[in-house]
């Protein structure tokens, strides 16, 4: 049975089957109790895949990944009932923690070209300011937590960008693309929750989120230093 968790192809197929089931549950059934059954297996499956396949040499890096996975798992559970202000607040905190732990895992000590980072950082900053400005009048008491969450995402994607040339190309591409998908999912979820409905929002938010965590954690497992 355990050999399944070492097979990337089988785990990938199983992951996207579970993701499809969760999206169908989200579209057709009540959140309680069905999504509390259909959603957690996504992160649990990634956790098992990471546990059996990671090649981390530093225990601290493994700890950051485990803490990120735990935070995503709990955040997924709380955000299901996002219409409840307490559950929404806790989910924002948990997802922010997950991004902090990922940032710690992706950070590295290496020389990098600051000049190349500046244009990229400006684009991300403008994007973040645009989203926050668009939501400003609707955030209310959630303005500060939402602003903090978006800027932690900004920090995370910069750490992912700085891995270029330090780690192998496959790992870099997986993680970087995964975080881009996460940014789209996060922005759509914020607009849906605080501002207005979007076309196909229930499908796209979960699809982008599922793809993002798949790419991020598979990319971490594939990491090798150049």
XYZ file of C-alpha atoms in Angstrom:
226
model
C 0.000 0.000 0.000
C 2.777 2.429 0.937
C 4.412 2.075 -2.491
C 1.486 4.076 -3.929
C 2.723 7.179 -2.096
C 6.090 6.858 -3.829
C 4.524 6.723 -7.276
C 4.214 10.277 -8.626
C 1.880 9.315 -11.465
C -0.575 7.428 -9.261
C -0.579 10.124 -6.594
C -1.134 12.805 -9.238
C -4.109 10.941 -10.733
C -5.569 10.323 -7.278
C -5.064 13.953 -6.290
C -6.961 15.322 -9.290
C -9.725 12.749 -8.858
C -10.174 13.967 -5.275
C -10.034 17.590 -6.456
C -12.735 16.902 -9.060
C -14.934 15.187 -6.465
C -14.517 18.125 -4.077
C -15.485 20.626 -6.770
C -18.577 18.566 -7.614
C -19.480 18.376 -3.935
C -19.014 22.135 -3.640
C -21.343 22.728 -6.590
C -24.065 20.235 -5.728
C -24.175 19.474 -2.000
C -24.424 21.335 1.290
C -21.084 22.338 2.843
C -21.918 20.488 6.054
C -21.068 17.680 6.331
C -20.036 16.838 2.777
C -17.188 19.304 2.138
C -15.694 18.495 5.506
C -15.281 15.001 4.066
C -14.296 15.843 0.473
C -11.806 18.699 0.980
C -9.267 17.609 3.678
C -7.999 14.558 1.702
C -6.297 16.917 -0.783
C -3.761 18.211 1.736
C -3.587 14.875 3.546
C -2.579 13.163 0.300
C 0.101 15.782 -0.377
C 1.345 15.345 3.189
C 1.789 11.607 2.704
C 3.496 12.132 -0.654
C 5.891 14.665 0.892
C 6.582 12.435 3.915
C 7.559 9.416 1.824
C 9.458 11.246 -0.918
C 11.161 14.329 0.485
C 14.944 14.460 0.437
C 15.365 17.319 2.884
C 18.805 17.386 4.470
C 17.889 19.939 7.103
C 15.306 19.067 9.715
C 14.277 22.712 9.967
C 13.242 22.814 6.297
C 11.183 19.666 6.758
C 9.548 21.253 9.803
C 8.556 24.349 7.785
C 6.890 22.181 5.146
C 5.024 20.102 7.724
C 3.818 23.240 9.495
C 2.719 24.733 6.152
C 0.774 21.570 5.300
C -0.894 21.541 8.740
C -1.834 25.212 8.359
C -3.291 24.623 4.888
C -5.262 21.644 6.183
C -6.782 23.567 9.086
C -7.326 26.638 6.902
C -9.211 24.486 4.384
C -11.498 23.237 7.143
C -12.277 26.676 8.598
C -12.728 28.459 5.263
C -15.554 26.104 4.226
C -17.835 28.137 6.497
C -16.413 31.505 5.376
C -19.751 33.275 5.907
C -19.098 32.947 9.646
C -16.871 35.856 10.667
C -14.992 33.821 13.289
C -14.289 30.929 10.933
C -13.238 33.377 8.220
C -10.858 35.165 10.603
C -9.262 31.913 11.726
C -8.889 30.714 8.132
C -7.148 33.982 7.146
C -4.728 33.523 10.027
C -4.020 29.898 9.131
C -3.425 30.603 5.446
C -1.157 33.516 6.388
C 0.831 31.171 8.638
C 1.038 28.607 5.832
C 2.537 31.244 3.537
C 5.018 32.328 6.218
C 6.164 28.728 6.706
C 6.509 28.278 2.939
C 8.514 31.499 2.736
C 10.876 30.164 5.406
C 11.216 26.888 3.502
C 11.905 28.559 0.157
C 14.346 31.158 1.494
C 18.021 30.507 0.922
C 21.406 32.113 1.445
C 22.679 32.953 -1.999
C 23.784 35.918 -4.024
C 21.146 37.248 -6.394
C 20.785 40.084 -8.852
C 18.806 42.853 -7.150
C 18.365 44.696 -10.459
C 16.469 41.733 -11.928
C 14.268 41.503 -8.838
C 13.141 45.157 -8.894
C 10.913 45.073 -12.049
C 9.320 41.832 -10.879
C 8.675 43.279 -7.411
C 7.125 46.423 -8.892
C 4.690 44.356 -10.986
C 3.672 42.317 -7.942
C 3.318 45.437 -5.804
C 1.081 47.131 -8.391
C -1.046 43.974 -8.654
C -1.406 43.782 -4.852
C -2.280 47.468 -4.532
C -4.867 47.109 -7.310
C -6.605 44.184 -5.560
C -6.548 45.888 -2.156
C -7.845 49.167 -3.653
C -10.635 47.308 -5.458
C -11.714 45.681 -2.188
C -11.023 48.649 0.097
C -14.600 49.815 0.680
C -15.839 46.266 1.271
C -13.197 44.949 3.674
C -14.299 46.840 6.780
C -12.666 45.335 9.878
C -10.849 42.848 7.641
C -8.764 45.535 5.923
C -5.654 45.060 8.074
C -5.734 41.212 8.045
C -6.388 41.155 4.291
C -3.605 43.652 3.621
C -1.179 41.625 5.722
C -2.195 38.400 3.976
C -1.691 39.889 0.508
C 1.744 41.231 1.373
C 2.815 37.904 2.856
C 1.830 36.449 -0.515
C 3.997 39.112 -2.130
C 6.923 38.039 0.048
C 6.303 34.368 -0.729
C 6.361 34.830 -4.490
C 9.588 36.830 -4.239
C 11.241 33.992 -2.321
C 10.015 31.609 -5.001
C 11.428 33.873 -7.717
C 14.821 34.032 -5.993
C 15.200 30.247 -6.212
C 15.937 30.632 -9.919
C 19.391 29.303 -10.662
C 19.794 28.027 -7.096
C 17.630 24.919 -7.498
C 16.903 22.681 -10.489
C 14.621 24.064 -13.184
C 11.778 21.574 -12.649
C 11.458 22.374 -8.951
C 11.709 26.109 -9.610
C 9.034 26.016 -12.328
C 6.626 23.881 -10.279
C 6.846 26.040 -7.159
C 6.801 29.388 -8.944
C 3.833 28.458 -11.148
C 2.053 26.987 -8.113
C 2.342 30.258 -6.223
C 1.032 32.176 -9.256
C -2.032 29.912 -9.253
C -2.373 30.490 -5.494
C -2.346 34.266 -6.033
C -5.216 33.976 -8.530
C -7.198 31.714 -6.191
C -6.589 34.018 -3.229
C -7.641 37.135 -5.139
C -10.800 35.484 -6.487
C -11.725 34.217 -3.027
C -11.264 37.707 -1.564
C -13.396 39.311 -4.291
C -16.107 36.671 -3.844
C -16.124 37.010 -0.044
C -15.925 40.782 0.304
C -17.044 42.358 -2.983
C -19.097 40.449 -5.537
C -19.681 37.169 -7.316
C -17.496 36.182 -10.247
C -18.240 33.951 -13.272
C -17.557 30.283 -12.473
C -16.096 31.312 -9.124
C -16.882 28.098 -7.271
C -15.066 26.026 -9.873
C -12.122 28.332 -10.538
C -11.241 29.174 -6.927
C -10.969 25.535 -5.923
C -9.362 24.474 -9.214
C -6.651 27.125 -8.973
C -6.111 26.368 -5.278
C -5.835 22.621 -5.892
C -3.386 23.097 -8.765
C -1.359 25.543 -6.679
C -0.768 23.296 -3.678
C -0.100 20.315 -5.973
C 2.600 22.225 -7.862
C 4.138 23.807 -4.764
C 4.599 20.623 -2.753
C 5.507 18.421 -5.696
C 8.035 21.090 -6.644
C 9.546 21.045 -3.166
C 9.917 17.270 -3.327
C 11.671 17.597 -6.698
C 14.142 20.176 -5.403
C 17.856 19.656 -5.925
C 20.536 22.296 -5.459
C 22.416 23.444 -8.542
